[in-house]
mmCIF file of C-alpha atoms and ligand atoms in Angstrom:
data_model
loop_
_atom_site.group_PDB
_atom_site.id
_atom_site.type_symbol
_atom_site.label_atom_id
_atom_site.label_comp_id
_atom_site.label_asym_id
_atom_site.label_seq_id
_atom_site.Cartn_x
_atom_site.Cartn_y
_atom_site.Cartn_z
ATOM 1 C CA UNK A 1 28.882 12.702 25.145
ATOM 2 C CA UNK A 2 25.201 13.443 25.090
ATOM 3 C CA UNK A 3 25.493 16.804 25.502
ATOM 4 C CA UNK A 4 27.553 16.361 22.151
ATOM 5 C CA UNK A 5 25.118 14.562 20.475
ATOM 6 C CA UNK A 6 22.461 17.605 21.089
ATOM 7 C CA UNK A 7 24.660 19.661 18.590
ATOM 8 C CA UNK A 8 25.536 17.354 16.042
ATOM 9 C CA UNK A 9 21.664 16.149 15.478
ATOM 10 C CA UNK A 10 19.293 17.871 14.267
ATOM 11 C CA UNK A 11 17.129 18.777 17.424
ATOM 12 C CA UNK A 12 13.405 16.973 16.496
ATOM 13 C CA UNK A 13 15.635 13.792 15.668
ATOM 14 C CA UNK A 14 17.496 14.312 19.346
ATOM 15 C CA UNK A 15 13.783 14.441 20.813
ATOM 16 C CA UNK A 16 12.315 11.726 19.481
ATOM 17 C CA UNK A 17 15.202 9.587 19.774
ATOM 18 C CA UNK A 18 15.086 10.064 23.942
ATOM 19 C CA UNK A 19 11.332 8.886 23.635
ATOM 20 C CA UNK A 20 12.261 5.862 21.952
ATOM 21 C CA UNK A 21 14.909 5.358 24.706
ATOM 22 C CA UNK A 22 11.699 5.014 26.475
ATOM 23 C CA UNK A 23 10.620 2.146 24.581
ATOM 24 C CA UNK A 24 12.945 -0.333 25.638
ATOM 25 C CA UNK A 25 16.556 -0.797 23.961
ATOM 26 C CA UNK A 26 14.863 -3.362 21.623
ATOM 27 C CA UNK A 27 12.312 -1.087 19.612
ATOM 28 C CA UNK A 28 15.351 1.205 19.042
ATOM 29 C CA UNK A 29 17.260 -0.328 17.207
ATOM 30 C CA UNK A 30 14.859 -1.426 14.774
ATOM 31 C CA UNK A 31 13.568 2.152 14.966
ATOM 32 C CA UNK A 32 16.671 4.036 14.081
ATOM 33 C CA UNK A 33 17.190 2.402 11.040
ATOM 34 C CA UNK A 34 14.130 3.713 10.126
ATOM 35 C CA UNK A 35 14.464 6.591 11.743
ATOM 36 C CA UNK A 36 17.506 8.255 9.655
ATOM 37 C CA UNK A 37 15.539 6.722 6.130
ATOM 38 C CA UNK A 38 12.651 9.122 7.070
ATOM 39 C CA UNK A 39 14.488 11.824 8.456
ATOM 40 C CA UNK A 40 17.154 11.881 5.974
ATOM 41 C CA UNK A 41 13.601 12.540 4.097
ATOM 42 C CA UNK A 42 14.986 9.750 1.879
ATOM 43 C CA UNK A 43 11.604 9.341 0.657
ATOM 44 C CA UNK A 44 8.681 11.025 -1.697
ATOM 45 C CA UNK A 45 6.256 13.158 -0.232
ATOM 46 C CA UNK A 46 2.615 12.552 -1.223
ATOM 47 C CA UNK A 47 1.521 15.875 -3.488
ATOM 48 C CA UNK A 48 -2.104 14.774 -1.847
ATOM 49 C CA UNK A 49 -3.833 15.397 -5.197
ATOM 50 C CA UNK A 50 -7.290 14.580 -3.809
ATOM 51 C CA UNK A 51 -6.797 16.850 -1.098
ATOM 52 C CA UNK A 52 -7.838 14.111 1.608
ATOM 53 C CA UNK A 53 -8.283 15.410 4.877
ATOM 54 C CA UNK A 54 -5.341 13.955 7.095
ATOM 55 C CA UNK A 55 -6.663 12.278 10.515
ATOM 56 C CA UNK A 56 -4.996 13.397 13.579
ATOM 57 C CA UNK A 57 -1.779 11.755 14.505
ATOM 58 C CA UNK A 58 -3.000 10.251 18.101
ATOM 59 C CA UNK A 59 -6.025 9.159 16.519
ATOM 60 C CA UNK A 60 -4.541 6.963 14.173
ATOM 61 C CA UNK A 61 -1.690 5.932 17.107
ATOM 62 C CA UNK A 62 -4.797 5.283 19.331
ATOM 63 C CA UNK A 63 -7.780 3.700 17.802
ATOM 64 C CA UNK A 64 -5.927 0.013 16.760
ATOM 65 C CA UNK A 65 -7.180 -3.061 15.713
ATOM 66 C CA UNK A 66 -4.603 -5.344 16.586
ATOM 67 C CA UNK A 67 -6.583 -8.515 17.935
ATOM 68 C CA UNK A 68 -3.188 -10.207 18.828
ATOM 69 C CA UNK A 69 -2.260 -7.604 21.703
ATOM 70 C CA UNK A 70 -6.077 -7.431 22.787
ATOM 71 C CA UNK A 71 -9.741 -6.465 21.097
ATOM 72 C CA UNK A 72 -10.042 -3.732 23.511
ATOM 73 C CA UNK A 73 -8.677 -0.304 20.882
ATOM 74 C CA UNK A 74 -6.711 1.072 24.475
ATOM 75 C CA UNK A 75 -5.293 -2.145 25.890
ATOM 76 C CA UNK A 76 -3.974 -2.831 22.368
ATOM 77 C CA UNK A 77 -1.881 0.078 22.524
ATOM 78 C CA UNK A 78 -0.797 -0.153 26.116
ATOM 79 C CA UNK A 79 0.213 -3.729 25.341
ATOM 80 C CA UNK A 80 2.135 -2.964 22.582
ATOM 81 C CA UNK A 81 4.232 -0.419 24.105
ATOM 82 C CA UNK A 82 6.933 -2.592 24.761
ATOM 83 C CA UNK A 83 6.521 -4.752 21.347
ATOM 84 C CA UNK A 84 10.186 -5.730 20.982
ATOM 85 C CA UNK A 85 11.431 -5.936 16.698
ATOM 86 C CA UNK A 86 14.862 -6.335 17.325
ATOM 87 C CA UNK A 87 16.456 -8.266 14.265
ATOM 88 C CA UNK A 88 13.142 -8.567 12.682
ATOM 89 C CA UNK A 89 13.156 -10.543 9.189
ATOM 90 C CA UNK A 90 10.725 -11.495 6.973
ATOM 91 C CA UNK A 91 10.924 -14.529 5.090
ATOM 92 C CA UNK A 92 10.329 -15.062 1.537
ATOM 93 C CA UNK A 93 9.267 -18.617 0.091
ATOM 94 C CA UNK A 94 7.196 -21.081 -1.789
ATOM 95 C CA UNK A 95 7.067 -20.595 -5.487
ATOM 96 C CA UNK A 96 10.169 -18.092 -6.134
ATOM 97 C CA UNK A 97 13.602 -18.802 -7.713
ATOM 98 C CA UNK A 98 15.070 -19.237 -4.537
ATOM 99 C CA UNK A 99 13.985 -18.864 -0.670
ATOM 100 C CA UNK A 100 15.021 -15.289 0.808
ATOM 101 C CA UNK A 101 15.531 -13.972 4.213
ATOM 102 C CA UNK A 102 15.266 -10.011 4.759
ATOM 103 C CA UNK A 103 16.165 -8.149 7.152
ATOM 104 C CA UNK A 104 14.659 -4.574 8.213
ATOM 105 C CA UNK A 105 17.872 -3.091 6.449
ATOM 106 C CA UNK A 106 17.668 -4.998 3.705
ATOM 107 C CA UNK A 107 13.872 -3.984 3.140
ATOM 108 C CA UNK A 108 14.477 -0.080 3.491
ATOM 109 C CA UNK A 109 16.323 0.091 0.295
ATOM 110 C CA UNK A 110 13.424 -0.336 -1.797
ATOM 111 C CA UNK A 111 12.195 3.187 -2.810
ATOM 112 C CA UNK A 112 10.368 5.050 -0.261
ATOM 113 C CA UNK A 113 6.987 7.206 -0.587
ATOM 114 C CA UNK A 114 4.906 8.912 1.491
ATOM 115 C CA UNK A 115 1.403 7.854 0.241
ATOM 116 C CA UNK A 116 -1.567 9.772 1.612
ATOM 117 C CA UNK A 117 -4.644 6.816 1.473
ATOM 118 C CA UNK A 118 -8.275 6.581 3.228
ATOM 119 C CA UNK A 119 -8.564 3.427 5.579
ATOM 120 C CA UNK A 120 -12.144 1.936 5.836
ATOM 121 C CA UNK A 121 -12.796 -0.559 8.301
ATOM 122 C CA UNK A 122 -15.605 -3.437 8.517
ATOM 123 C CA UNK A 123 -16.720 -1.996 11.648
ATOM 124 C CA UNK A 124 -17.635 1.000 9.458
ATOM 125 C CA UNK A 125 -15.248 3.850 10.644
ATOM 126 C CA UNK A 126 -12.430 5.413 8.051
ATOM 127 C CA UNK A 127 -9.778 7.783 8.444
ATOM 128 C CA UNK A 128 -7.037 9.139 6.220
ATOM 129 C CA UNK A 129 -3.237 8.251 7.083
ATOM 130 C CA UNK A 130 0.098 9.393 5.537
ATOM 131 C CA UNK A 131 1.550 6.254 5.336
ATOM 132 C CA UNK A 132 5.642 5.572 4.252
ATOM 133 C CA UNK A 133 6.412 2.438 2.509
ATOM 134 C CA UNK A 134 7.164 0.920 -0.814
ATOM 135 C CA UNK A 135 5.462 -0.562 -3.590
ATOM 136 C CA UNK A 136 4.894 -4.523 -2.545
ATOM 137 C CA UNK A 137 5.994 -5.077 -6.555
ATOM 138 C CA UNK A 138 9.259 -4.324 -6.189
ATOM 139 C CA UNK A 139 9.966 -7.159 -3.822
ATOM 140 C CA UNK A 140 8.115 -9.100 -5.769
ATOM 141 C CA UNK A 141 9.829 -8.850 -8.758
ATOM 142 C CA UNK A 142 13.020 -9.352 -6.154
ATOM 143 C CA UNK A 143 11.559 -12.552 -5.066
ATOM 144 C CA UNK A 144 11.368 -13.845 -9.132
ATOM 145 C CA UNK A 145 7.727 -15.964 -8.638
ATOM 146 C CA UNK A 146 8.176 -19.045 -11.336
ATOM 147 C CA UNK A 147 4.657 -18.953 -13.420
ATOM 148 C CA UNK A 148 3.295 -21.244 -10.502
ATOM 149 C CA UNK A 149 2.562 -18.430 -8.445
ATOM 150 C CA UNK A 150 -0.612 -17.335 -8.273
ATOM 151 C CA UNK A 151 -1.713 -16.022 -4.889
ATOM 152 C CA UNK A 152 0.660 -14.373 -2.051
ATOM 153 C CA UNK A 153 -0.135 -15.235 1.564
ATOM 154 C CA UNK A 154 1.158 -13.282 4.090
ATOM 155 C CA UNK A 155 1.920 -14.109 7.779
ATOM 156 C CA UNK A 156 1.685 -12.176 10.948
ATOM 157 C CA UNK A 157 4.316 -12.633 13.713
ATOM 158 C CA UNK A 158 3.662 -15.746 16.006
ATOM 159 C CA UNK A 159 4.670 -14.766 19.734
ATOM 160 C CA UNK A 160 3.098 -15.871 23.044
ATOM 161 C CA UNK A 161 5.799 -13.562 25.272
ATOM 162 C CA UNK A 162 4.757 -10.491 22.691
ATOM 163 C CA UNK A 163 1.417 -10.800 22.319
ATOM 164 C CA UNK A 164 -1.141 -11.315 25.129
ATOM 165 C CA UNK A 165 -4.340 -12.274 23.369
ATOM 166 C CA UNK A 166 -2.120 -14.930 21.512
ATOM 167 C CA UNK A 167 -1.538 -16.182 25.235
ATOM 168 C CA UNK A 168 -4.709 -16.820 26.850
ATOM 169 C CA UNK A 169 -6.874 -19.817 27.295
ATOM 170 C CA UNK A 170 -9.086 -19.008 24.562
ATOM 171 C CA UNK A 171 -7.498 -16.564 21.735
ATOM 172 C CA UNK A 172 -10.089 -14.875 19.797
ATOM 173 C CA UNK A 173 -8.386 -15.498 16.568
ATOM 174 C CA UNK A 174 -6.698 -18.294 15.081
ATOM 175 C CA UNK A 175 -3.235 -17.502 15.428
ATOM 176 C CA UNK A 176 -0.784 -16.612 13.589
ATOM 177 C CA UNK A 177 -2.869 -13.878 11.763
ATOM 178 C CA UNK A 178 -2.926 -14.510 7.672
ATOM 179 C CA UNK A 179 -4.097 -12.848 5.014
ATOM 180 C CA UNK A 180 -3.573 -13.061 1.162
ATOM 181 C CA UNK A 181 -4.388 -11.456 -2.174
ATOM 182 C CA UNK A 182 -4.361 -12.689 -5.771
ATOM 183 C CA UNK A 183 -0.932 -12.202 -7.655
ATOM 184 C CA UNK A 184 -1.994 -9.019 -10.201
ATOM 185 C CA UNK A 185 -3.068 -7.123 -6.713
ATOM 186 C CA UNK A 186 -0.416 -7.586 -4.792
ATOM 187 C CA UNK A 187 1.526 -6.373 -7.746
ATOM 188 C CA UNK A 188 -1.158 -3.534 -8.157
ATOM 189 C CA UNK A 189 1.097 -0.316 -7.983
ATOM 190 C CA UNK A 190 -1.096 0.951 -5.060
ATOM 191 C CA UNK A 191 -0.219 -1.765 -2.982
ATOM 192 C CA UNK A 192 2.212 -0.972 -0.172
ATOM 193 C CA UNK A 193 4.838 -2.295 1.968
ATOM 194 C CA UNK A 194 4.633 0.510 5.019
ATOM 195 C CA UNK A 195 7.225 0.889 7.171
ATOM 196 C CA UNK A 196 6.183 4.157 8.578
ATOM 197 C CA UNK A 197 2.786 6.889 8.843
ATOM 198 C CA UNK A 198 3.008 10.465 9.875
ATOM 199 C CA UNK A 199 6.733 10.916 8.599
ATOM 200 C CA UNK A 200 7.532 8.604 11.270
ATOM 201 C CA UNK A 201 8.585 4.542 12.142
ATOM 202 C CA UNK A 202 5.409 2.364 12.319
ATOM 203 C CA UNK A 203 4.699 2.174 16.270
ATOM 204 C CA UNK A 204 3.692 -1.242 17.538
ATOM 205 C CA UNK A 205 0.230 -0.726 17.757
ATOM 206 C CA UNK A 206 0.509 0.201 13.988
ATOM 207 C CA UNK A 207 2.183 -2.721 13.144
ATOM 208 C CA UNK A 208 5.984 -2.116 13.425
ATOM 209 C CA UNK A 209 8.026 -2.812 11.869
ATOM 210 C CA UNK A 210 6.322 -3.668 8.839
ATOM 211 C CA UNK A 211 2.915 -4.099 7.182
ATOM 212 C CA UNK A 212 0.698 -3.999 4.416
ATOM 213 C CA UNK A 213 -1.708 -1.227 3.294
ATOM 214 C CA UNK A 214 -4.513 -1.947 0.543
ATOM 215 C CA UNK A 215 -6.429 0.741 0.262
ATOM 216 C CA UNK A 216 -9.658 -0.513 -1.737
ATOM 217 C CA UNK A 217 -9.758 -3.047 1.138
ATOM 218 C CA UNK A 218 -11.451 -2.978 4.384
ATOM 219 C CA UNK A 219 -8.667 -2.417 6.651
ATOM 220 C CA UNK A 220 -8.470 -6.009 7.994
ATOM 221 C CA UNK A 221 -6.674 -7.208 4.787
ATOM 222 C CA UNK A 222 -4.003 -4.444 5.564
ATOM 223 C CA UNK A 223 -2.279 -7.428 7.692
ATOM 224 C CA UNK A 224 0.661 -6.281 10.568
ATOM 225 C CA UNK A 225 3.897 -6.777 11.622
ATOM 226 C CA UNK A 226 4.280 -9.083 8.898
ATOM 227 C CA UNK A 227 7.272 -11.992 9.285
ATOM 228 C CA UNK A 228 6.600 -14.048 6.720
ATOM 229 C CA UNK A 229 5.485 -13.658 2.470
ATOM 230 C CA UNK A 230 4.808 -16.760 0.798
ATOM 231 C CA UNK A 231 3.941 -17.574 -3.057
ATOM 232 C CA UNK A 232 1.465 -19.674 -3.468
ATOM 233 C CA UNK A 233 -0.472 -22.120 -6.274
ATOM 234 C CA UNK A 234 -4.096 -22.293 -4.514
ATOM 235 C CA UNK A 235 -6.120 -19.211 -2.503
ATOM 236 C CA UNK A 236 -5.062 -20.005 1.154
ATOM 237 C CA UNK A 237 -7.187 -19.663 3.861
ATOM 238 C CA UNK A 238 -7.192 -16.620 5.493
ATOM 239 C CA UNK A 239 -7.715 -15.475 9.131
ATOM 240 C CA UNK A 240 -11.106 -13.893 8.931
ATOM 241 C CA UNK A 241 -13.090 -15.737 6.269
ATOM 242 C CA UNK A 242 -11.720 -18.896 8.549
ATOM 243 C CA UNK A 243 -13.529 -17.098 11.624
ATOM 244 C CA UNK A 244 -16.765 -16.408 9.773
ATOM 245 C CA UNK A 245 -16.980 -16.931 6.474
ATOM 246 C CA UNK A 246 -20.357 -15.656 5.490
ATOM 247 C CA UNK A 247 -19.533 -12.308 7.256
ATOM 248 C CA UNK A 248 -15.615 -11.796 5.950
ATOM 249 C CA UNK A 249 -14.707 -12.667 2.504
ATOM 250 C CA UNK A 250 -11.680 -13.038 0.359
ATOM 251 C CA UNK A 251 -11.512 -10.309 -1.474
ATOM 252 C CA UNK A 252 -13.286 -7.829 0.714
ATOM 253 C CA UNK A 253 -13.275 -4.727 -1.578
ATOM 254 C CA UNK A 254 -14.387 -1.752 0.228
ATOM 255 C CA UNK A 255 -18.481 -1.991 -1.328
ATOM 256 C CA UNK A 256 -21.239 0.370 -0.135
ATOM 257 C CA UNK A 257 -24.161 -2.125 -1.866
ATOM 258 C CA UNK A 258 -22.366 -5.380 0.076
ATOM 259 C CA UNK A 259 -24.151 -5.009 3.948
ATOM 260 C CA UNK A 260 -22.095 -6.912 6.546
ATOM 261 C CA UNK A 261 -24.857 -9.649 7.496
ATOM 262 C CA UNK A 262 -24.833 -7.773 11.007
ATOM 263 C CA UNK A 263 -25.053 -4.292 9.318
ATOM 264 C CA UNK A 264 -24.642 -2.224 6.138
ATOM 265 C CA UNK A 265 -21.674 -0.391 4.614
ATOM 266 C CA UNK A 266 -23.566 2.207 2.832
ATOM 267 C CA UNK A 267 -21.817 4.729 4.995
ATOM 268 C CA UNK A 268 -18.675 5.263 7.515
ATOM 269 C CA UNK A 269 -18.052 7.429 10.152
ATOM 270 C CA UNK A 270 -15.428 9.543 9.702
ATOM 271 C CA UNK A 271 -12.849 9.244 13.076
ATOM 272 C CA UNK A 272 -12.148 12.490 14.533
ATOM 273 C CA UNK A 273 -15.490 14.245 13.359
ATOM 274 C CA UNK A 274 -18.813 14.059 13.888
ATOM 275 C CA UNK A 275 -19.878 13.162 10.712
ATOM 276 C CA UNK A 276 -20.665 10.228 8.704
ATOM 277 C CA UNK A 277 -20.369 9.641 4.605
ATOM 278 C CA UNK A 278 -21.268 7.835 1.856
ATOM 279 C CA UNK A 279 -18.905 4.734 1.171
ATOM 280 C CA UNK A 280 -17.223 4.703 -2.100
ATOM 281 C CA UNK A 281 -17.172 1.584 -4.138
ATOM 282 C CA UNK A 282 -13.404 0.348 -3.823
ATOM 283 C CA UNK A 283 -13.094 2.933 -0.805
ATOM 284 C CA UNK A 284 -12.894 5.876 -4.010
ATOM 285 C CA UNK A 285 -9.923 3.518 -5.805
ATOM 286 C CA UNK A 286 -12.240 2.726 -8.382
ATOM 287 C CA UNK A 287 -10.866 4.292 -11.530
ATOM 288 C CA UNK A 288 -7.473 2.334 -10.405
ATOM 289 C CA UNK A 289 -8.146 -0.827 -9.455
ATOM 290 C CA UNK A 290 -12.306 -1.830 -10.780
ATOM 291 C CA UNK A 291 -10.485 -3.714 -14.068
ATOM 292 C CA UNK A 292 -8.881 -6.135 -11.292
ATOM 293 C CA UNK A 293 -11.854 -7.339 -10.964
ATOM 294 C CA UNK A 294 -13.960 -6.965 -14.524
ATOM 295 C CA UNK A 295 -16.749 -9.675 -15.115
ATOM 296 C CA UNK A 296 -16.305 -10.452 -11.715
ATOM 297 C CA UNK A 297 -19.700 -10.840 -9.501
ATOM 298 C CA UNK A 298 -18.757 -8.484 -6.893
ATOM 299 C CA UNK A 299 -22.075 -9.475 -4.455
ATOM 300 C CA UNK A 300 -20.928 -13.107 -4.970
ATOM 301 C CA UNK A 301 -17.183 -12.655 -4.825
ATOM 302 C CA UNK A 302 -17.455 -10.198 -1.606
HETATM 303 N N1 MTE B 401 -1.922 -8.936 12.482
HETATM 304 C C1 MTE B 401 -2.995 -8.143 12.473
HETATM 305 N N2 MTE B 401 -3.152 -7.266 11.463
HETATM 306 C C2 MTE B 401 -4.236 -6.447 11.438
HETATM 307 C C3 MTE B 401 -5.227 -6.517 12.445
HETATM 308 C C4 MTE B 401 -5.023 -7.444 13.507
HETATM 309 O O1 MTE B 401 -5.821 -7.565 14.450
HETATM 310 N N3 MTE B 401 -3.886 -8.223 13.491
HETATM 311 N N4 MTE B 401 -6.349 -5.714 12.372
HETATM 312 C C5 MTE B 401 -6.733 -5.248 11.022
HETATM 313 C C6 MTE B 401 -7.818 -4.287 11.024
HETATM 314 S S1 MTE B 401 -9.373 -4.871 11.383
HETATM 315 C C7 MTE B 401 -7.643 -2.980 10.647
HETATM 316 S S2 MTE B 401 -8.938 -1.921 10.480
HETATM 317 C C8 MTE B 401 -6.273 -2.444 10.413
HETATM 318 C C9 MTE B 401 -6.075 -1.264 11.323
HETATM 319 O O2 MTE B 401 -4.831 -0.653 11.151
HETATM 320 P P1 MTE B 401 -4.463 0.523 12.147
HETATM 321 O O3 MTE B 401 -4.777 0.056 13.527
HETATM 322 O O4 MTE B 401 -3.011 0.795 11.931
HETATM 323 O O5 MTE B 401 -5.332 1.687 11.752
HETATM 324 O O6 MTE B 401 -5.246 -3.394 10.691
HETATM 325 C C10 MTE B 401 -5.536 -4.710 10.260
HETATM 326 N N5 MTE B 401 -4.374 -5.553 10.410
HETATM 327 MO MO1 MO B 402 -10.826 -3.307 10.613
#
């Protein structure tokens, strides 16, 4: 039977499947749905018109965030090694036509794309992924918001058997993690729903099965493994402008003339090199998105 398999699948797909026999019978499932989208290459590749210099693949597998596993970059991945998505859903409610409840499958028939996008963090390092995902406005205009909706809130998975850091004494965030943006971003045609990076499923780490990527955004608004989307009347509260509020703001558009209060984000380090360079306004999105936010105090609004 397996030996049959060999000649019947294409041979990278036989590969990879046998390492994600490796990760545990629950992460496969989840991952080979997935898996024949993006190798049926049942999505649009990036033409990379700005010719952005890809990071390297086990960089961007490697150096996390992903406070809910641990703080510590390596522990975060080891952790999440065994993060289990099996039957994942994410849940749609709050000020739409009618409550929804999607499931992995039903997700991956929005139009894929590869989109090639810079990633700058608060803690002043960037790197360039090829992410896979799909414009967030197409489930948007699935969920039908009623004119009430204003802001979109977004929910992390909450899981004390998954997730270590959620399970100790003292958690260093708030749990579960949320963020949110304002309705005309989230419908912002840059704004993705990724699902994969590198031509490949999302690994834990990265926030399998499903995440969001906003590019003009310092990374921590890019929120993970997301479980729950809810449309909102008021700006909620969100994770890290709860934690420190004079340090992490709401809108936290990538600014080079905005200094963290602990140091300044004039400039990033580019991950993989040794060199550092100058941070664009809107992390170089400007010409796209800087009418989002027109008359808009940008030091004051940060
Ligand atoms: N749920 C959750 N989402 C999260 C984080 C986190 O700790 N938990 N970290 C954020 C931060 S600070 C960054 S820079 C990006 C990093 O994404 P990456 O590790 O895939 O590069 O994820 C963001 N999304
Ligand atoms: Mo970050």
């Amino acid at each position: 039977m397996k030996e049959i398999a060999k000649y019947i699948t294409p041979e990278s797909f036989y590969k990879r499947r046998r390492e994600f026999v490796k990760l545990g019978a629950g992460t496969l499932l989840s991952l080979s749905l997935i898996q024949s989208k993006l190798m049926a290459l049942d999505f649009k590749n990036d033409e990379n018109l700005d010719k952005l210099k890809i990071s390297d693949e086990k960089l961007a597998t490697s150096y996390v965030n992903f406070y809910e596993f641990s703080t510590d970059k390596r522990k975060a991945v080891e952790y999440a090694q065994k993060f289990n998505t099996q039957g994942w859903k994410v849940e749609l409610s709050g000020e739409i036509e009618k409550p929804l409840i999607l499931s992995m499958e039903d997700l991956l028939s929005f139009p894929l794309e590869e989109r090639i996008y810079r990633l700058r963090c608060v803690e002043a390092w960037s790197m360039v992924v090829p992410w896979i995902g799909f414009e967030l406005r197409h489930l948007i205009e699935k969920a039908r918001p009623t004119n009430e909706a204003k802001f979109i809130k977004f929910t992390t998975l909450f899981d004390k058997t998954q997730f270590n850091d959620q399970n100790s004494f003292f958690p260093t965030l708030d749990y579960p993690y949320v963020e949110s943006l304002r309705m005309d971003e989230a419908l912002h045609p840059l704004t993705l729903m990724a699902v994969g990076m590198y031509k490949k499923p999302l690994l834990g780490q990265n926030g399998a099965p499903i995440r969001l990527v906003v590019p003009w955004k310092y990374g921590f608004k890019s929120i993970k493994s997301l479980v729950k989307i809810e449309f909102v009347k008021e700006r909620p509260k969100t994770t890290w402008e709860l934690y420190a509020p004079h340090e992490y703001g709401f809108y936290a558009n990538v600014n080079p003339e905005v200094s963290h209060p602990r140091w300044s984000q004039a400039h990033e380090r580019i991950l993989g090199s040794f060199s550092t360079q100058k941070t664009l306004l809107f992390n170089g999105y400007e010409k796209e998105v800087a009418s989002l936010y027109a008359g808009m105090d940008l030091k004051k609004n940060f």
